[in-house]
Coordinates of C-alpha atoms (C1' of nucleotides) in Angstrom, one line a residue:
Chain A
M28 CA 89.7 90.8 137.4
T29 CA 86.9 93.0 136.0
A30 CA 83.6 91.4 135.4
N31 CA 84.2 90.8 131.4
D32 CA 86.3 88.2 132.2
G33 CA 83.7 85.6 131.9
A34 CA 82.8 86.7 128.1
L35 CA 86.9 86.8 127.5
T36 CA 87.5 83.5 128.9
Q37 CA 84.4 82.2 127.0
L38 CA 85.7 83.5 123.7
R39 CA 89.0 82.8 124.2
A40 CA 87.7 78.8 124.8
W41 CA 85.4 79.1 121.7
L42 CA 88.3 80.4 119.6
A43 CA 90.6 77.7 120.7
Q44 CA 88.0 75.0 119.9
R45 CA 87.1 76.3 116.6
N46 CA 88.6 75.7 113.3
L47 CA 87.8 79.3 111.5
P48 CA 87.7 79.5 108.0
S49 CA 90.6 80.3 105.6
D50 CA 90.3 84.3 106.0
G51 CA 90.1 83.9 109.5
R52 CA 86.6 85.4 109.6
L53 CA 84.2 85.2 113.1
P54 CA 80.8 85.4 112.8
A55 CA 79.4 88.5 113.0
E56 CA 78.8 90.2 116.5
R57 CA 74.8 89.7 116.7
E58 CA 75.5 85.6 116.0
L59 CA 78.5 85.2 118.2
C60 CA 76.7 86.9 121.4
E61 CA 74.1 84.2 121.0
L62 CA 76.4 81.7 120.6
L63 CA 78.3 82.5 123.8
G64 CA 75.3 83.3 125.7
V65 CA 76.7 87.0 126.5
S66 CA 75.6 90.2 125.6
R67 CA 76.8 92.2 123.0
G68 CA 78.3 94.6 125.1
E69 CA 80.3 92.3 126.8
L70 CA 81.3 90.6 123.7
R71 CA 82.4 93.7 122.1
K72 CA 84.5 94.5 125.5
A73 CA 86.0 91.1 124.8
L74 CA 87.0 91.9 121.6
A75 CA 88.2 95.3 122.2
T76 CA 90.7 93.2 124.3
L77 CA 91.6 90.9 121.9
E78 CA 92.1 93.8 119.4
D79 CA 94.2 95.9 121.5
N80 CA 96.4 92.8 122.1
G81 CA 96.9 92.4 118.3
E82 CA 94.9 89.0 118.1
L83 CA 92.4 90.1 115.9
W84 CA 91.1 93.3 114.0
R85 CA 87.9 94.5 113.0
H86 CA 85.9 97.0 110.4
V87 CA 82.8 98.2 110.0
G88 CA 81.0 96.3 106.9
K89 CA 83.7 93.7 106.7
G90 CA 83.7 91.8 110.2
T91 CA 85.8 90.4 112.5
F92 CA 89.3 88.6 111.6
I93 CA 91.9 86.7 113.4
G94 CA 95.5 87.9 113.2
S95 CA 96.9 91.4 112.3
R96 CA 95.4 93.8 110.7
P97 CA 96.3 93.6 106.7
V98 CA 97.8 96.9 105.6
E99 CA 95.9 98.8 103.4
E100 CA 95.7 98.0 99.7
F101 CA 97.7 100.5 97.5
S102 CA 95.9 103.5 96.4
S103 CA 94.6 103.9 92.9
V104 CA 97.0 105.6 90.4
A105 CA 94.5 108.6 90.3
S106 CA 94.2 109.2 93.9
I107 CA 98.0 108.9 94.4
A108 CA 98.5 111.6 91.3
E109 CA 96.2 113.8 93.2
G110 CA 98.3 114.1 96.3
S111 CA 101.5 114.2 94.4
N112 CA 103.4 116.8 92.0
P113 CA 106.0 116.5 88.8
V114 CA 108.5 117.1 91.7
E115 CA 107.7 114.3 93.6
V116 CA 107.8 111.9 90.7
M117 CA 110.8 113.2 89.5
Q118 CA 112.9 112.3 92.5
A119 CA 111.1 108.9 92.6
R120 CA 112.4 108.1 89.0
L121 CA 115.4 109.5 89.9
L122 CA 115.8 107.0 93.0
I123 CA 114.3 103.7 91.1
E124 CA 115.3 103.7 87.2
P125 CA 119.0 104.4 87.9
M126 CA 118.9 101.4 90.2
L127 CA 116.8 99.4 87.5
A128 CA 119.3 100.1 84.7
R129 CA 122.1 98.8 87.0
E130 CA 120.2 95.7 87.6
A131 CA 119.5 95.4 83.6
A132 CA 123.2 95.3 83.1
I133 CA 123.6 92.4 84.7
N134 CA 120.4 90.7 83.5
A135 CA 119.4 92.0 80.1
T136 CA 118.4 89.3 77.4
N137 CA 119.9 89.7 73.9
S138 CA 116.3 90.6 72.8
H139 CA 116.0 93.0 75.6
L140 CA 119.1 94.8 73.9
D141 CA 117.8 94.8 70.6
E142 CA 114.4 96.3 71.9
M143 CA 116.2 99.0 73.2
R144 CA 118.4 99.8 70.1
R145 CA 115.2 99.6 68.2
C146 CA 113.9 102.3 70.4
V147 CA 116.7 104.6 70.2
R148 CA 116.7 104.3 66.4
I149 CA 113.1 105.1 66.3
Q150 CA 113.1 108.2 68.4
R151 CA 116.3 109.4 66.2
E152 CA 113.9 109.2 63.1
A153 CA 110.4 110.4 64.7
T154 CA 108.7 112.8 63.0
T155 CA 106.2 113.5 65.5
W156 CA 106.2 114.3 69.2
R157 CA 104.3 111.4 69.9
Q158 CA 106.3 109.2 68.1
Y159 CA 109.3 110.2 70.1
E160 CA 107.6 110.0 73.4
N161 CA 105.9 106.5 72.8
A162 CA 109.9 105.5 71.9
D163 CA 110.8 107.1 75.1
N164 CA 108.4 105.4 77.1
R165 CA 109.0 101.8 75.4
L166 CA 112.8 102.3 76.1
H167 CA 112.5 102.9 79.7
R168 CA 109.8 100.0 80.0
T169 CA 112.1 97.9 78.5
V170 CA 115.2 98.8 80.7
A171 CA 112.9 98.1 83.7
E172 CA 111.7 94.6 82.3
A173 CA 115.5 93.8 81.5
S174 CA 116.4 94.2 85.3
G175 CA 114.7 90.3 85.3
N176 CA 112.6 91.3 88.4
T177 CA 108.9 91.2 87.9
V178 CA 108.1 92.8 91.2
L179 CA 110.4 95.9 90.3
T180 CA 109.1 95.8 86.6
A181 CA 105.6 96.1 88.1
L182 CA 106.9 99.1 90.3
F183 CA 107.7 100.7 87.2
D184 CA 104.8 100.6 85.9
Q185 CA 103.2 102.1 88.6
L186 CA 105.5 104.9 88.7
N187 CA 104.9 105.3 85.5
A188 CA 101.1 105.5 85.4
V189 CA 101.3 107.9 88.3
R190 CA 103.8 110.0 86.3
R191 CA 101.2 110.0 83.2
A192 CA 98.6 111.1 85.2
V193 CA 100.7 113.7 87.1
V194 CA 101.6 115.6 84.0
W195 CA 98.1 114.9 82.3
G196 CA 96.6 117.7 84.7
R197 CA 99.1 120.2 84.0
L198 CA 99.8 122.2 80.7
R199 CA 101.3 120.4 77.7
D200 CA 103.6 121.4 74.9
T201 CA 101.5 121.3 72.2
S202 CA 103.7 121.7 69.7
N203 CA 103.8 119.0 67.2
H204 CA 107.2 118.7 65.9
P205 CA 109.8 116.3 67.6
P206 CA 112.0 117.5 70.2
E207 CA 115.6 119.0 68.8
N208 CA 117.3 117.8 72.1
H209 CA 120.3 115.9 70.7
H210 CA 121.2 115.4 74.4
S211 CA 118.7 113.2 74.7
F212 CA 119.9 111.0 71.9
A213 CA 123.5 110.7 73.4
Q214 CA 122.3 109.9 76.9
H215 CA 120.0 107.2 75.3
D216 CA 122.9 105.7 73.7
D217 CA 125.0 106.1 76.6
I218 CA 122.3 104.0 78.8
V219 CA 121.9 101.1 75.9
I220 CA 125.8 100.8 75.8
A221 CA 126.5 100.8 79.2
I222 CA 124.0 98.0 79.8
S223 CA 125.3 96.0 76.6
E224 CA 128.4 96.2 78.3
R225 CA 127.4 95.0 81.4
D226 CA 128.7 97.9 83.0
R227 CA 126.7 98.1 86.1
E228 CA 128.1 101.3 87.7
A229 CA 127.9 103.2 84.4
A230 CA 124.5 102.1 83.5
Y231 CA 123.3 103.5 86.7
Q232 CA 125.1 106.9 86.3
A233 CA 124.1 107.4 82.7
M234 CA 120.5 106.8 83.8
Y235 CA 120.9 108.9 86.4
D236 CA 122.3 111.8 84.4
H237 CA 119.5 111.5 81.9
L238 CA 116.9 112.2 84.3
S239 CA 118.7 114.9 86.1
M240 CA 118.4 116.5 82.7
V241 CA 115.0 115.5 82.1
R242 CA 114.4 116.9 85.7
K243 CA 116.3 120.1 84.7
N244 CA 114.2 120.7 81.6
L245 CA 110.9 120.0 83.6
L246 CA 111.9 123.2 86.1
Chain B
M220 CA 83.4 107.8 47.9
T221 CA 81.8 105.1 49.5
A222 CA 77.9 105.4 50.6
N223 CA 78.8 106.0 54.5
D224 CA 80.6 109.2 53.7
G225 CA 77.4 111.0 54.5
A226 CA 77.2 109.5 58.3
L227 CA 81.0 110.3 58.5
T228 CA 81.0 113.9 57.5
Q229 CA 77.7 114.5 59.5
L230 CA 79.7 113.2 62.6
R231 CA 82.5 114.9 62.2
A232 CA 80.5 118.1 61.9
W233 CA 78.6 117.2 64.9
L234 CA 82.1 116.8 67.0
A235 CA 83.4 120.0 65.8
Q236 CA 80.6 122.0 66.5
R237 CA 80.0 120.1 70.2
N238 CA 81.9 121.1 73.4
L239 CA 82.3 117.6 75.0
P240 CA 82.5 116.8 78.3
S241 CA 86.1 116.9 80.3
D242 CA 86.0 113.0 80.0
G243 CA 85.7 113.3 76.1
R244 CA 82.7 111.0 76.1
L245 CA 80.2 111.0 73.4
P246 CA 76.6 110.1 73.5
A247 CA 75.6 106.4 73.3
E248 CA 75.2 105.3 69.8
R249 CA 71.5 104.7 70.1
E250 CA 71.3 108.2 71.2
L251 CA 73.7 109.9 68.5
C252 CA 72.1 108.1 66.1
E253 CA 68.9 109.7 66.4
L254 CA 70.9 113.1 67.0
L255 CA 72.3 112.7 63.6
G256 CA 69.7 111.3 61.8
V257 CA 71.4 107.9 60.8
S258 CA 70.8 104.5 61.1
R259 CA 72.8 102.8 63.9
G260 CA 74.7 100.7 61.6
E261 CA 75.7 103.9 59.5
L262 CA 77.2 105.5 62.5
R263 CA 78.9 102.6 63.8
K264 CA 80.7 102.5 60.2
A265 CA 81.8 106.2 61.0
L266 CA 83.0 105.6 64.1
A267 CA 84.6 102.9 63.3
T268 CA 86.8 104.8 60.7
L269 CA 87.4 107.5 63.1
E270 CA 88.7 104.4 65.5
D271 CA 91.0 103.2 63.0
N272 CA 92.3 106.6 62.4
G273 CA 93.0 107.0 66.3
E274 CA 90.6 109.8 66.6
L275 CA 88.7 108.1 69.3
W276 CA 88.1 104.9 71.4
R277 CA 85.3 102.5 72.4
H278 CA 84.8 100.0 74.9
V279 CA 81.8 97.7 76.0
G280 CA 79.7 99.1 78.8
K281 CA 82.2 102.4 79.0
G282 CA 81.1 104.2 75.9
T283 CA 83.1 106.2 73.2
F284 CA 85.5 108.7 73.8
I285 CA 87.8 111.2 71.8
G286 CA 91.2 110.9 72.1
S287 CA 93.6 108.0 72.2
R288 CA 92.9 104.9 74.1
P289 CA 94.5 105.0 77.7
V290 CA 96.9 102.6 78.9
E291 CA 96.2 99.7 80.9
E292 CA 96.2 100.3 84.6
F293 CA 99.0 98.0 86.5
S294 CA 98.1 94.7 87.1
S295 CA 96.6 93.7 90.6
V296 CA 98.6 92.6 93.8
A297 CA 97.6 89.3 93.4
S298 CA 98.7 88.6 89.7
I299 CA 101.8 90.3 90.5
A300 CA 102.4 88.0 93.5
E301 CA 101.8 84.9 91.5
G302 CA 104.1 85.6 88.7
S303 CA 107.0 86.2 91.4
N304 CA 109.0 84.6 94.6
P305 CA 110.1 85.6 97.7
V306 CA 113.4 85.8 96.2
E307 CA 112.7 88.7 93.9
V308 CA 110.7 90.4 96.7
M309 CA 113.4 90.3 98.8
Q310 CA 115.5 91.6 96.2
A311 CA 113.2 94.5 95.5
R312 CA 113.2 95.2 99.3
L313 CA 117.1 94.9 99.4
L314 CA 117.0 97.8 96.4
I315 CA 114.5 100.3 97.7
E316 CA 114.0 100.3 101.5
P317 CA 117.6 101.5 101.9
M318 CA 117.0 104.2 99.7
L319 CA 113.9 105.3 101.4
A320 CA 115.9 104.8 104.8
R321 CA 118.4 107.3 103.5
E322 CA 115.4 109.8 102.3
A323 CA 114.1 109.4 106.1
A324 CA 117.5 110.7 107.1
I325 CA 116.9 113.9 105.5
N326 CA 112.6 114.3 105.8
A327 CA 111.8 112.2 109.0
T328 CA 110.0 114.7 111.3
N329 CA 109.5 114.2 115.3
S330 CA 106.3 112.4 115.3
H331 CA 108.0 110.0 112.4
L332 CA 111.0 109.4 114.9
D333 CA 108.6 109.0 117.7
E334 CA 106.6 106.2 115.8
M335 CA 109.8 104.6 115.1
R336 CA 111.1 104.5 118.5
R337 CA 107.4 103.2 119.6
C338 CA 107.9 100.4 117.5
V339 CA 111.4 99.2 118.4
R340 CA 110.1 99.4 122.2
I341 CA 107.0 97.4 121.2
Q342 CA 109.1 94.7 119.5
R343 CA 111.4 94.2 122.8
E344 CA 108.1 93.8 124.7
A345 CA 106.4 91.7 122.3
T346 CA 105.1 88.2 124.0
T347 CA 103.8 87.0 120.5
W348 CA 105.0 86.5 117.1
R349 CA 102.2 88.3 115.6
Q350 CA 102.8 91.5 117.9
Y351 CA 106.3 91.1 116.8
E352 CA 105.6 91.3 113.1
N353 CA 103.1 94.0 113.1
A354 CA 105.3 96.2 115.2
D355 CA 108.0 95.3 112.1
N356 CA 105.7 96.5 109.4
R357 CA 104.9 99.4 111.1
L358 CA 108.4 100.2 111.4
H359 CA 109.3 99.8 108.0
R360 CA 106.1 101.5 106.9
T361 CA 106.9 104.7 109.0
V362 CA 110.4 104.7 107.5
A363 CA 108.6 104.4 104.3
E364 CA 106.5 107.4 105.4
A365 CA 109.1 109.6 106.6
S366 CA 111.1 109.7 103.1
G367 CA 108.3 112.5 102.8
N368 CA 107.7 111.4 98.9
T369 CA 104.0 109.9 98.5
V370 CA 104.9 108.4 95.4
L371 CA 107.5 106.2 96.9
T372 CA 105.4 105.5 99.9
A373 CA 102.9 104.3 97.9
L374 CA 105.5 102.1 95.7
F375 CA 106.4 100.7 99.4
D376 CA 102.8 99.8 100.0
Q377 CA 102.4 98.0 96.6
L378 CA 105.8 96.2 97.3
N379 CA 104.6 95.5 101.0
A380 CA 101.3 94.1 99.9
V381 CA 102.8 91.8 97.3
R382 CA 105.6 90.6 99.9
R383 CA 102.7 89.5 102.0
A384 CA 100.6 87.6 99.2
V385 CA 103.8 86.1 98.2
V386 CA 104.4 84.7 101.6
W387 CA 101.1 83.9 102.3
G388 CA 100.9 81.0 99.8
R389 CA 104.1 79.4 101.5
L390 CA 104.4 77.7 104.9
R391 CA 104.7 79.6 107.8
D392 CA 106.4 79.4 110.9
T393 CA 103.5 78.4 113.4
S394 CA 105.3 78.8 116.5
N395 CA 103.9 81.2 118.4
H396 CA 106.8 82.6 120.8
P397 CA 108.3 86.0 119.7
P398 CA 111.9 85.7 117.8
E399 CA 114.4 85.0 120.0
N400 CA 116.5 87.2 117.2
H401 CA 118.3 89.8 119.2
H402 CA 120.4 91.1 116.4
S403 CA 117.2 92.0 114.9
F404 CA 116.6 94.3 117.8
A405 CA 120.0 96.0 117.4
Q406 CA 119.7 96.4 113.9
H407 CA 116.4 98.2 114.2
D408 CA 117.8 100.4 116.9
D409 CA 120.8 101.2 114.1
I410 CA 118.3 102.4 111.8
V411 CA 116.4 104.7 113.8
I412 CA 119.4 106.3 115.4
A413 CA 120.8 106.7 111.9
I414 CA 117.7 108.5 111.0
S415 CA 117.4 110.4 113.9
E416 CA 120.8 111.8 113.8
R417 CA 120.3 112.5 110.1
D418 CA 122.9 110.1 108.6
R419 CA 121.9 109.4 105.5
E420 CA 124.5 106.7 104.4
A421 CA 124.6 105.4 107.7
A422 CA 120.6 105.1 107.5
Y423 CA 121.2 103.5 104.0
Q424 CA 123.5 100.8 105.3
A425 CA 121.7 100.0 108.3
M426 CA 118.6 99.2 106.6
Y427 CA 120.8 97.5 104.0
D428 CA 122.6 95.2 106.6
H429 CA 119.1 94.4 108.1
L430 CA 117.6 93.3 105.1
S431 CA 120.6 91.4 104.5
M432 CA 120.2 89.2 107.4
V433 CA 116.5 88.9 106.7
R434 CA 117.2 87.4 103.4
K435 CA 119.8 85.5 104.8
N436 CA 117.3 83.7 107.1
L437 CA 115.0 83.6 104.8
L438 CA 117.2 80.9 102.7
Chain C
dT270 C1' 75.1 105.1 142.1
dT271 C1' 76.9 101.6 139.0
dG272 C1' 77.0 98.0 135.6
dC273 C1' 74.6 95.5 132.5
dT274 C1' 70.9 94.5 128.9
dT275 C1' 68.7 95.9 125.0
dA276 C1' 67.0 98.0 121.2
dA277 C1' 67.4 101.3 118.1
dC278 C1' 70.0 103.7 114.5
dC279 C1' 74.4 105.0 111.7
dA280 C1' 78.0 104.8 108.1
dA281 C1' 80.9 101.7 106.2
dT282 C1' 81.3 97.7 103.3
dA283 C1' 79.5 93.7 100.3
dA284 C1' 76.3 91.5 97.8
dA285 C1' 72.9 91.4 94.8
dT286 C1' 70.0 93.5 91.1
dA287 C1' 69.2 96.6 87.3
dT288 C1' 70.5 99.5 83.8
dT289 C1' 73.5 100.7 80.1
dT290 C1' 77.2 100.2 76.3
dG291 C1' 79.4 98.9 72.5
dG292 C1' 79.4 94.3 69.5
dT293 C1' 76.7 91.2 66.8
dT294 C1' 73.2 88.8 64.4
dA295 C1' 68.9 87.9 61.6
dA296 C1' 64.7 88.9 59.9
dA297 C1' 62.5 92.9 57.6
dT298 C1' 62.3 96.4 54.0
dC299 C1' 63.1 99.2 50.4
Chain D
dG14 C1' 71.7 93.9 47.3
dA15 C1' 72.1 97.3 50.5
dT16 C1' 70.3 99.1 54.7
dT17 C1' 67.3 99.5 58.3
dT18 C1' 65.3 97.7 62.2
dA19 C1' 64.9 95.1 66.2
dA20 C1' 66.6 91.5 69.2
dC21 C1' 70.1 89.7 71.9
dC22 C1' 74.8 89.4 74.1
dA23 C1' 79.0 90.3 77.3
dA24 C1' 81.2 93.7 79.6
dA25 C1' 81.2 97.6 82.3
dT26 C1' 78.4 100.6 85.3
dA27 C1' 74.7 102.0 88.2
dT28 C1' 71.3 101.5 91.8
dT29 C1' 69.3 98.9 95.4
dT30 C1' 69.3 95.9 99.3
dA31 C1' 71.8 93.5 103.0
dT32 C1' 75.1 92.8 106.2
dT33 C1' 78.6 94.5 109.8
dG34 C1' 81.3 97.1 113.5
dG35 C1' 80.3 101.3 115.9
dT36 C1' 77.5 104.0 119.2
dT37 C1' 73.9 105.8 122.1
dA38 C1' 69.8 105.9 125.0
dA39 C1' 66.5 104.3 127.7
dG40 C1' 65.4 100.4 130.9
dC41 C1' 66.7 97.4 134.3
dA42 C1' 69.3 95.5 138.1
dA43 C1' 72.6 95.0 141.9

DNA sequence: TTGCTTAACCAATAAATATTTGGTTAAATC
DNA sequence: GATTTAACCAAATATTTATTGGTTAAGCAA
């Protein structure tokens, strides 16, 4: 037993008989050491013990809180994009979007399917590259939404935001004409057909094949 | 031709001969109308024309910017959690985390593996439920990090934040003893072993089995 | 020496305040 | 009647101030 056990037991007793606020925050060190009648140094030793024990966590400027340290909130899109690159983004798309397509094959509603068909039609009729890209974004977004899982859809949105931020920093194809890449048309058709036929694995495979080609063209 | 064409052509000329900052922001209206020698009302008419034309976008408090209006950032963790539920979150975990484990089997470094082993050891030695949960979170986070893809790791973090926000609003097991669920120990071991043996599909399956049991216990 | 107290200071965070910005309205002016 | 001007608003940002945990060093006591 060391000398700081006094402060530690006193702190534990105080915590036990107190109803802390809902956020689990306890008073600032300078107040708390007065309440307990111990010096700040002793109090900090006791707090350090509890923190090592995982019973509370502290952070400069925030305070001291009961419970386990919360995971840091996700970083901003900009900071993620800064530490990443098109290859990583493309790999993430290849892993996530086929999965979304598979779920969409189960849960897509008729309005989802109508929207997908509208997107592929607009793409075929597009006269500018921007129109084409807008329709492409909307198609992929609709597939994500059709998965029927709002969390997965939100994750897709974030991935998409990162993708835009990453390619933003790179050179862009300045040509204004729509792509002549007719493979893309057929692949988009395959995706929509597989989903509308409720063929899970075909939807997965169609999206995978499509993104594989996108990646190939990227390199 | 209407009367505001004067301001419009003058604005277009000014834009043409100016090198705007990299963010595409142009001076505040009150400055710009002095620079151009037109009234603010006329300037705003001209700006409205260009905005309708999609050549610039404006926002209160921010300013006026050349180009097309940026897509809105993804929603906050709180708002996602509000519109979701534990079932959706669990489904998302079942789809994403096994995939992360598979990638981790390829890219995990020795320090990642050491950290994973440390987590399972702490879990076995845990005397409080909080300690156990801390180690569990850390283990899953380390697997995500070991995937070697910063974008996927960021997505995992967001999913994890949503998960915490969702279960936060529900009742919590208030018992303070660590779980006696020894299946979890074995399953965590299986995950770490599969990753350290670089067995991609075994890692995928181990994580899938583990989360399936978590889901079963949840219901 | 050894350990504790105290005070001052630091950087990170949060809270509060001030400023700037596009949007709107109404009286003044030509 | 149309335009200018000025004032005001709410959203967003910028700046300032206050608070918090973390650290250090001098003073003090056992």
